[in-house]
Short mmCIF file of C-alpha atoms and ligand atoms in Angstrom, two decimals:
data_model
loop_
_atom_site.label_atom_id
_atom_site.label_comp_id
_atom_site.label_asym_id
_atom_site.label_seq_id
_atom_site.Cartn_x
_atom_site.Cartn_y
_atom_site.Cartn_z
CA MET A 92 -26.34 -75.55 -73.29
CA LYS A 93 -25.34 -71.93 -72.92
CA PRO A 94 -24.80 -71.03 -69.26
CA LYS A 95 -27.22 -68.44 -67.93
CA LEU A 96 -27.02 -66.29 -64.85
CA LEU A 97 -29.75 -67.66 -62.61
CA MET A 98 -31.47 -64.73 -60.92
CA THR A 99 -34.52 -66.86 -60.25
CA PRO A 100 -35.96 -67.63 -56.80
CA GLY A 101 -34.58 -71.14 -57.13
CA PRO A 102 -32.71 -72.88 -58.46
CA THR A 103 -29.76 -70.62 -57.73
CA VAL A 104 -26.14 -70.44 -58.90
CA VAL A 105 -24.06 -73.22 -57.34
CA PRO A 106 -20.47 -72.41 -56.30
CA GLU A 107 -17.65 -74.29 -58.06
CA LYS A 108 -16.52 -75.79 -54.73
CA VAL A 109 -19.89 -77.44 -54.25
CA LEU A 110 -19.98 -78.80 -57.79
CA LYS A 111 -16.49 -80.17 -57.38
CA ALA A 112 -17.33 -81.90 -54.10
CA MET A 113 -20.18 -83.62 -55.86
CA SER A 114 -17.85 -85.29 -58.34
CA GLN A 115 -16.07 -87.34 -55.63
CA PRO A 116 -16.26 -91.13 -55.93
CA ILE A 117 -19.30 -92.76 -54.35
CA ILE A 118 -18.76 -94.31 -50.94
CA HIS A 119 -21.12 -97.03 -49.81
CA HIS A 120 -24.01 -95.79 -47.70
CA ARG A 121 -24.05 -98.86 -45.44
CA THR A 122 -20.71 -98.07 -43.82
CA PRO A 123 -19.95 -96.49 -40.44
CA GLU A 124 -18.17 -93.60 -42.20
CA PHE A 125 -21.25 -92.75 -44.19
CA THR A 126 -23.56 -93.00 -41.19
CA GLU A 127 -21.30 -90.58 -39.34
CA PHE A 128 -21.31 -88.28 -42.35
CA VAL A 129 -25.13 -88.17 -42.40
CA ARG A 130 -25.27 -87.59 -38.65
CA GLU A 131 -22.85 -84.67 -38.89
CA SER A 132 -24.68 -82.94 -41.73
CA SER A 133 -28.05 -83.43 -40.01
CA GLU A 134 -26.66 -81.95 -36.78
CA ARG A 135 -25.21 -78.97 -38.64
CA LEU A 136 -28.59 -78.23 -40.20
CA LYS A 137 -30.07 -77.76 -36.72
CA SER A 138 -28.17 -74.52 -36.17
CA ILE A 139 -29.58 -73.16 -39.42
CA PHE A 140 -33.13 -74.09 -38.44
CA LYS A 141 -32.32 -72.76 -34.92
CA THR A 142 -33.69 -75.89 -33.33
CA LYS A 143 -32.87 -78.76 -31.04
CA ASN A 144 -35.50 -80.88 -32.80
CA ASP A 145 -34.61 -83.99 -34.80
CA THR A 146 -33.59 -82.98 -38.29
CA TYR A 147 -33.49 -85.19 -41.37
CA ILE A 148 -32.20 -85.03 -44.90
CA MET A 149 -34.48 -86.59 -47.49
CA SER A 150 -33.98 -87.25 -51.19
CA GLY A 151 -36.20 -85.21 -53.44
CA SER A 152 -36.97 -81.56 -54.05
CA GLY A 153 -38.60 -79.41 -51.38
CA THR A 154 -42.02 -80.80 -52.17
CA ALA A 155 -40.87 -84.23 -50.92
CA GLY A 156 -40.37 -82.64 -47.50
CA MET A 157 -43.80 -80.96 -47.66
CA GLU A 158 -45.35 -84.29 -48.49
CA ALA A 159 -43.43 -86.04 -45.70
CA SER A 160 -44.76 -83.56 -43.14
CA ILE A 161 -48.36 -84.25 -44.09
CA ALA A 162 -48.20 -87.91 -45.05
CA SER A 163 -46.48 -88.85 -41.79
CA SER A 164 -48.71 -86.96 -39.38
CA ILE A 165 -52.20 -86.71 -40.90
CA SER A 166 -54.84 -89.45 -41.00
CA PRO A 167 -57.77 -89.33 -43.41
CA GLY A 168 -60.55 -87.18 -42.00
CA ASP A 169 -58.24 -85.05 -39.81
CA HIS A 170 -58.98 -81.35 -39.71
CA VAL A 171 -56.25 -79.16 -41.23
CA VAL A 172 -56.21 -75.37 -41.52
CA SER A 173 -54.34 -74.21 -44.63
CA VAL A 174 -53.14 -70.64 -44.94
CA VAL A 175 -53.28 -69.79 -48.65
CA SER A 176 -51.69 -66.61 -49.95
CA GLY A 177 -50.10 -67.73 -53.20
CA LYS A 178 -49.10 -70.65 -55.39
CA PHE A 179 -46.90 -72.54 -52.93
CA SER A 180 -49.35 -72.38 -50.05
CA GLU A 181 -51.93 -73.80 -52.46
CA ARG A 182 -49.56 -76.69 -52.96
CA TYR A 183 -49.41 -77.33 -49.19
CA ARG A 184 -53.21 -77.26 -49.04
CA ASP A 185 -53.43 -79.68 -51.98
CA ILE A 186 -51.02 -82.12 -50.35
CA ALA A 187 -53.16 -82.10 -47.19
CA LYS A 188 -56.23 -82.81 -49.32
CA ALA A 189 -54.42 -85.56 -51.24
CA PHE A 190 -53.79 -87.38 -47.95
CA GLY A 191 -57.43 -87.16 -46.97
CA ALA A 192 -57.50 -84.16 -44.61
CA GLU A 193 -60.65 -82.11 -44.15
CA VAL A 194 -59.15 -78.76 -45.07
CA THR A 195 -60.35 -75.36 -43.94
CA GLU A 196 -58.72 -72.92 -46.29
CA ILE A 197 -57.97 -69.38 -45.13
CA GLU A 198 -57.40 -67.46 -48.31
CA TYR A 199 -55.68 -64.09 -48.48
CA GLU A 200 -55.21 -61.70 -51.34
CA TRP A 201 -51.79 -62.04 -53.00
CA GLY A 202 -49.27 -59.52 -51.75
CA LYS A 203 -51.25 -58.52 -48.65
CA LYS A 204 -50.24 -58.88 -45.02
CA ILE A 205 -52.10 -61.85 -43.59
CA ASP A 206 -54.51 -61.24 -40.70
CA THR A 207 -53.67 -64.14 -38.38
CA LYS A 208 -56.84 -63.66 -36.34
CA ARG A 209 -58.71 -65.47 -39.11
CA ILE A 210 -56.47 -68.49 -38.52
CA LYS A 211 -57.18 -68.43 -34.81
CA ASP A 212 -60.92 -68.37 -35.49
CA ALA A 213 -60.62 -71.42 -37.74
CA LEU A 214 -58.74 -73.56 -35.21
CA LYS A 215 -60.77 -76.24 -33.44
CA GLU A 216 -59.76 -78.30 -30.46
CA ASP A 217 -59.10 -81.32 -32.67
CA THR A 218 -57.39 -79.49 -35.55
CA LYS A 219 -54.45 -81.71 -36.43
CA ALA A 220 -52.28 -79.18 -38.24
CA VAL A 221 -51.89 -75.74 -39.73
CA THR A 222 -50.01 -75.54 -43.03
CA VAL A 223 -48.32 -72.27 -43.94
CA VAL A 224 -45.52 -71.04 -46.18
CA GLN A 225 -43.16 -68.58 -44.52
CA ASN A 226 -41.90 -66.96 -47.69
CA GLU A 227 -44.60 -67.23 -50.34
CA THR A 228 -42.26 -67.33 -53.34
CA SER A 229 -45.03 -66.56 -55.83
CA THR A 230 -45.33 -63.06 -54.32
CA GLY A 231 -42.24 -62.55 -52.15
CA VAL A 232 -44.28 -61.87 -49.02
CA LEU A 233 -43.06 -63.17 -45.67
CA ASN A 234 -45.69 -64.48 -43.26
CA PRO A 235 -45.49 -64.00 -39.46
CA ILE A 236 -44.98 -67.61 -38.40
CA TRP A 237 -44.34 -66.56 -34.79
CA GLU A 238 -47.92 -65.28 -34.48
CA ILE A 239 -49.34 -68.63 -35.55
CA GLY A 240 -46.92 -70.47 -33.26
CA GLU A 241 -48.37 -68.55 -30.32
CA MET A 242 -51.80 -69.98 -31.21
CA THR A 243 -50.74 -73.61 -31.60
CA LYS A 244 -48.00 -73.99 -28.98
CA ASP A 245 -50.11 -75.19 -26.03
CA THR A 246 -52.53 -77.21 -28.15
CA GLU A 247 -52.46 -80.54 -29.96
CA THR A 248 -52.33 -78.74 -33.31
CA LEU A 249 -49.10 -79.04 -35.29
CA LEU A 250 -47.60 -76.03 -37.00
CA CYS A 251 -46.18 -77.19 -40.36
CA VAL A 252 -44.11 -74.54 -42.11
CA ASP A 253 -42.55 -74.44 -45.56
CA THR A 254 -39.33 -72.40 -45.30
CA ILE A 255 -37.99 -73.65 -48.63
CA SER A 256 -37.25 -70.23 -50.12
CA CYS A 257 -36.14 -68.45 -46.95
CA LEU A 258 -34.13 -70.76 -44.69
CA ALA A 259 -30.50 -69.50 -44.71
CA GLY A 260 -31.58 -66.17 -46.23
CA ASP A 261 -34.19 -64.85 -43.84
CA GLU A 262 -34.79 -65.28 -40.12
CA VAL A 263 -36.20 -68.71 -39.27
CA LYS A 264 -36.45 -69.69 -35.58
CA VAL A 265 -38.01 -73.11 -35.29
CA ASP A 266 -37.78 -73.42 -31.49
CA ASP A 267 -38.58 -69.81 -30.56
CA TRP A 268 -41.57 -69.79 -32.89
CA ASN A 269 -42.87 -73.26 -31.85
CA VAL A 270 -42.73 -74.74 -35.32
CA ASP A 271 -43.48 -78.48 -35.20
CA ILE A 272 -42.49 -79.58 -38.66
CA CYS A 273 -40.24 -77.27 -40.63
CA VAL A 274 -39.43 -78.04 -44.26
CA SER A 275 -36.72 -76.67 -46.50
CA GLY A 276 -34.79 -77.61 -49.62
CA SER A 277 -31.36 -77.47 -51.18
CA GLN A 278 -31.75 -75.37 -54.36
CA LYS A 279 -32.69 -71.97 -52.92
CA CYS A 280 -30.77 -70.15 -50.18
CA PHE A 281 -28.33 -73.05 -49.73
CA SER A 282 -27.04 -72.52 -53.29
CA MET A 283 -26.99 -76.21 -53.99
CA PRO A 284 -28.39 -78.25 -56.83
CA PRO A 285 -31.96 -79.46 -56.33
CA GLY A 286 -32.38 -82.90 -54.82
CA LEU A 287 -32.46 -82.66 -51.04
CA ALA A 288 -35.22 -81.75 -48.62
CA PHE A 289 -34.54 -80.88 -44.97
CA VAL A 290 -37.15 -81.54 -42.30
CA SER A 291 -37.13 -80.82 -38.57
CA VAL A 292 -39.63 -82.58 -36.31
CA SER A 293 -40.67 -81.56 -32.77
CA GLU A 294 -41.54 -83.87 -29.87
CA LYS A 295 -45.16 -82.87 -30.25
CA ALA A 296 -45.05 -83.78 -33.93
CA TRP A 297 -43.61 -87.21 -33.12
CA LYS A 298 -46.66 -87.98 -31.00
CA ALA A 299 -48.89 -87.15 -33.92
CA VAL A 300 -46.73 -89.23 -36.26
CA GLU A 301 -46.91 -92.21 -33.89
CA ASN A 302 -50.69 -91.97 -33.65
CA SER A 303 -51.41 -91.41 -37.32
CA GLU A 304 -52.47 -94.10 -39.74
CA ARG A 305 -49.32 -93.78 -41.78
CA HIS A 306 -50.20 -94.35 -45.37
CA THR A 307 -47.01 -93.51 -47.12
CA TYR A 308 -43.85 -95.54 -47.38
CA TYR A 309 -40.93 -93.65 -48.92
CA ASN A 310 -41.36 -90.23 -47.30
CA ASN A 311 -42.38 -91.67 -43.95
CA LEU A 312 -40.70 -89.67 -41.18
CA MET A 313 -41.01 -92.61 -38.76
CA LYS A 314 -38.70 -94.68 -40.94
CA PHE A 315 -36.12 -91.89 -40.83
CA LYS A 316 -36.39 -91.67 -37.04
CA LYS A 317 -36.10 -95.43 -36.48
CA LYS A 318 -32.97 -95.81 -38.60
CA TYR A 319 -31.27 -92.51 -37.76
CA PRO A 320 -28.49 -91.68 -38.46
CA LYS A 321 -28.62 -94.45 -41.03
CA PRO A 322 -30.67 -93.31 -44.00
CA PRO A 323 -33.65 -95.65 -44.58
CA TRP A 324 -33.06 -95.79 -48.35
CA THR A 325 -30.05 -95.26 -50.60
CA PRO A 326 -29.59 -91.50 -50.29
CA ALA A 327 -28.50 -88.99 -52.94
CA ILE A 328 -24.85 -89.57 -51.99
CA SER A 329 -23.32 -87.04 -54.42
CA THR A 330 -25.72 -84.31 -53.40
CA LEU A 331 -24.84 -84.98 -49.76
CA TYR A 332 -21.17 -84.31 -50.64
CA GLY A 333 -22.35 -80.98 -51.98
CA LEU A 334 -24.29 -80.27 -48.81
CA GLU A 335 -21.18 -80.71 -46.69
CA VAL A 336 -19.43 -77.92 -48.59
CA ALA A 337 -22.55 -75.73 -48.75
CA LEU A 338 -22.72 -75.98 -44.95
CA ASP A 339 -19.03 -75.04 -44.70
CA ILE A 340 -19.76 -71.92 -46.76
CA ILE A 341 -22.78 -70.98 -44.63
CA GLU A 342 -20.92 -71.57 -41.36
CA GLU A 343 -17.93 -69.60 -42.53
CA GLU A 344 -20.14 -66.61 -43.26
CA GLY A 345 -22.24 -67.20 -40.14
CA ILE A 346 -25.98 -67.68 -40.39
CA ASP A 347 -26.83 -64.27 -38.93
CA ASN A 348 -24.36 -62.47 -41.20
CA ARG A 349 -25.82 -64.35 -44.11
CA ILE A 350 -29.31 -63.15 -43.26
CA LYS A 351 -28.01 -59.57 -42.94
CA ARG A 352 -26.32 -59.83 -46.33
CA HIS A 353 -29.57 -61.03 -47.89
CA LYS A 354 -31.40 -58.08 -46.34
CA LYS A 355 -28.81 -55.64 -47.72
CA ASN A 356 -29.08 -57.14 -51.19
CA ALA A 357 -32.87 -57.00 -51.03
CA ASP A 358 -32.80 -53.32 -50.02
CA TYR A 359 -30.29 -52.55 -52.75
CA CYS A 360 -32.35 -54.33 -55.40
CA ARG A 361 -35.59 -52.60 -54.37
CA ASP A 362 -34.02 -49.14 -54.26
CA LYS A 363 -32.56 -49.59 -57.73
CA VAL A 364 -35.76 -51.02 -59.15
CA GLN A 365 -37.68 -47.99 -57.90
CA GLU A 366 -35.03 -45.64 -59.26
CA LEU A 367 -35.70 -47.23 -62.64
CA GLY A 368 -39.33 -46.23 -62.25
CA LEU A 369 -40.60 -49.79 -61.78
CA ASP A 370 -43.34 -50.81 -59.34
CA LEU A 371 -42.67 -53.21 -56.52
CA PHE A 372 -45.18 -55.89 -55.63
CA PRO A 373 -46.49 -55.37 -53.03
CA GLU A 374 -46.09 -51.62 -53.15
CA ASN A 375 -45.16 -51.46 -49.50
CA CYS A 376 -42.26 -53.84 -49.13
CA ASP A 377 -42.26 -53.95 -45.30
CA ILE A 378 -43.71 -57.45 -45.57
CA CYS A 379 -41.33 -58.66 -48.30
CA SER A 380 -38.76 -61.38 -47.73
CA ASN A 381 -35.02 -60.92 -48.14
CA THR A 382 -34.74 -63.45 -50.89
CA LEU A 383 -36.64 -62.17 -53.91
CA THR A 384 -38.09 -58.98 -55.37
CA SER A 385 -41.37 -59.02 -57.28
CA ILE A 386 -42.00 -56.32 -59.87
CA GLU A 387 -45.45 -55.62 -61.26
CA ASN A 388 -45.26 -54.68 -64.94
CA GLU A 389 -47.48 -55.18 -67.98
CA GLU A 390 -44.37 -55.80 -70.10
CA ALA A 391 -43.08 -58.51 -67.75
CA GLU A 392 -42.79 -61.18 -70.44
CA PHE A 393 -41.05 -58.83 -72.90
CA ILE A 394 -38.53 -57.83 -70.21
CA ARG A 395 -37.89 -61.45 -69.32
CA LYS A 396 -37.34 -62.40 -72.92
CA ARG A 397 -34.85 -59.54 -73.47
CA LEU A 398 -32.97 -60.35 -70.25
CA ASN A 399 -32.69 -63.95 -71.35
CA GLU A 400 -31.91 -63.50 -75.04
CA ASP A 401 -29.76 -60.35 -74.96
CA TYR A 402 -28.08 -60.69 -71.56
CA ASP A 403 -28.24 -64.41 -70.66
CA ILE A 404 -29.97 -63.58 -67.40
CA LEU A 405 -32.92 -65.60 -66.19
CA VAL A 406 -35.54 -64.10 -63.90
CA ALA A 407 -38.86 -65.73 -63.04
CA GLY A 408 -42.29 -64.87 -64.34
CA ALA A 409 -45.48 -65.04 -62.33
CA GLN A 410 -48.30 -67.52 -61.93
CA LYS A 411 -52.08 -67.55 -62.04
CA HIS A 412 -53.79 -64.13 -62.23
CA MET A 413 -50.41 -62.36 -62.12
CA LYS A 414 -49.10 -64.28 -65.14
CA GLY A 415 -47.61 -61.85 -67.64
CA LYS A 416 -48.05 -58.96 -65.22
CA MET A 417 -45.17 -59.56 -62.88
CA PHE A 418 -41.62 -60.87 -62.81
CA ARG A 419 -39.47 -61.92 -59.90
CA ILE A 420 -35.76 -61.44 -59.29
CA GLY A 421 -34.18 -63.92 -56.92
CA HIS A 422 -31.33 -62.77 -54.70
CA MET A 423 -30.75 -65.81 -52.59
CA GLY A 424 -27.83 -67.95 -51.57
CA GLU A 425 -24.47 -67.03 -53.05
CA VAL A 426 -25.98 -64.45 -55.41
CA GLY A 427 -24.20 -61.23 -54.52
CA ARG A 428 -23.95 -57.56 -55.32
CA GLU A 429 -22.08 -58.22 -58.56
CA GLU A 430 -24.81 -60.42 -60.02
CA LEU A 431 -27.46 -57.94 -58.89
CA GLU A 432 -25.59 -55.05 -60.50
CA ARG A 433 -25.32 -56.98 -63.76
CA THR A 434 -29.04 -57.73 -63.71
CA LEU A 435 -30.12 -54.20 -62.83
CA PHE A 436 -27.84 -52.74 -65.48
CA ALA A 437 -29.38 -55.03 -68.11
CA LEU A 438 -32.82 -54.05 -66.87
CA SER A 439 -32.01 -50.34 -67.20
CA GLU A 440 -30.75 -50.88 -70.75
CA ILE A 441 -33.93 -52.74 -71.71
CA LEU A 442 -36.11 -49.99 -70.25
CA ARG A 443 -34.23 -47.37 -72.27
C1 PLP B 267 -39.29 -73.76 -54.47
C2 PLP B 267 -40.38 -73.88 -53.47
C3 PLP B 267 -40.96 -75.11 -53.16
C4 PLP B 267 -40.47 -76.45 -53.64
O1 PLP B 267 -40.53 -76.71 -54.92
P1 PLP B 267 -39.70 -77.95 -55.47
O2 PLP B 267 -39.85 -77.77 -56.93
O3 PLP B 267 -40.31 -79.17 -54.96
O4 PLP B 267 -38.31 -77.79 -54.96
C5 PLP B 267 -41.93 -75.16 -52.20
N1 PLP B 267 -42.31 -74.07 -51.54
C6 PLP B 267 -41.76 -72.87 -51.78
C7 PLP B 267 -42.20 -71.71 -50.97
C8 PLP B 267 -40.78 -72.73 -52.75
O5 PLP B 267 -40.24 -71.53 -52.99
#
């Protein structure tokens, strides 16, 4: 397979150091050394989530973590409010439905700032959870989690947030924002291969987990809590080796510096895209995340094909009603100025 430059909003380019770490011999997971290794990595993740809450590493892509958050805390018939503003928030809603929740869906137009008052109006005293995606990767819009956290913090309602495409690239503050279950994954801003999901769980969430009719086995958060720091099942040992090095890289840069760098790259990308005469989606990028840039263009599929075939650069297309009308450039994780310059140069050549 010919290597391509991944400028997609996940998976992202993985540094050589991480790949190399993953080729180490397997150590047995039922040893004190391995237990200590899992504990350390889980603890280190807390400073990225900005939380004191229990934090777990699960095997599976980000969706495994989304499923764990719902399957562990929701009982059939529970009321759930799902904020839907794109493809990934639809997924969160669908998972809630799959586990039997009575879902009230609050739908927003793609690419628009969400009016959180509508969420407040939908909350009932016995609402079990709100599901929301912080960075809706299908549009690139960042949702104000802190506003929703203000509504749920002194209630029984859990705030479940998908930060899969923004943790370690954009500001996420689990404790300050009163997030109860926060989910992320390895293949986006962590610049790791896919295969790990990260989940933080608040005290309030544990009460809900304890009282729920747990009807899942593998992704059951309670099993992770009971065994911790021992993993309940054989974990993805090689990918955990990679995580150790990915965390070294993040800590060396510093989480806040990393977020600033992502912001700079996002600004740079958007300025250049506009200089090329292309239209950003949404037009006003005040609500855009740091980690990807969406471009609305009728020739989106032609541009993607040329980038891929003539320049070996992969960018993402769009889904649903935006299919063929938009493409998305990821600038997350270790993707830097050099990769962005290469992509924007190719784009300018194609437009000529
Ligand atoms: C990538 C992504 C996911 C997870 O998808 P997986 O294929 O399971 O890793 C979920 N939510 C958002 C917002 C994402 O960007």
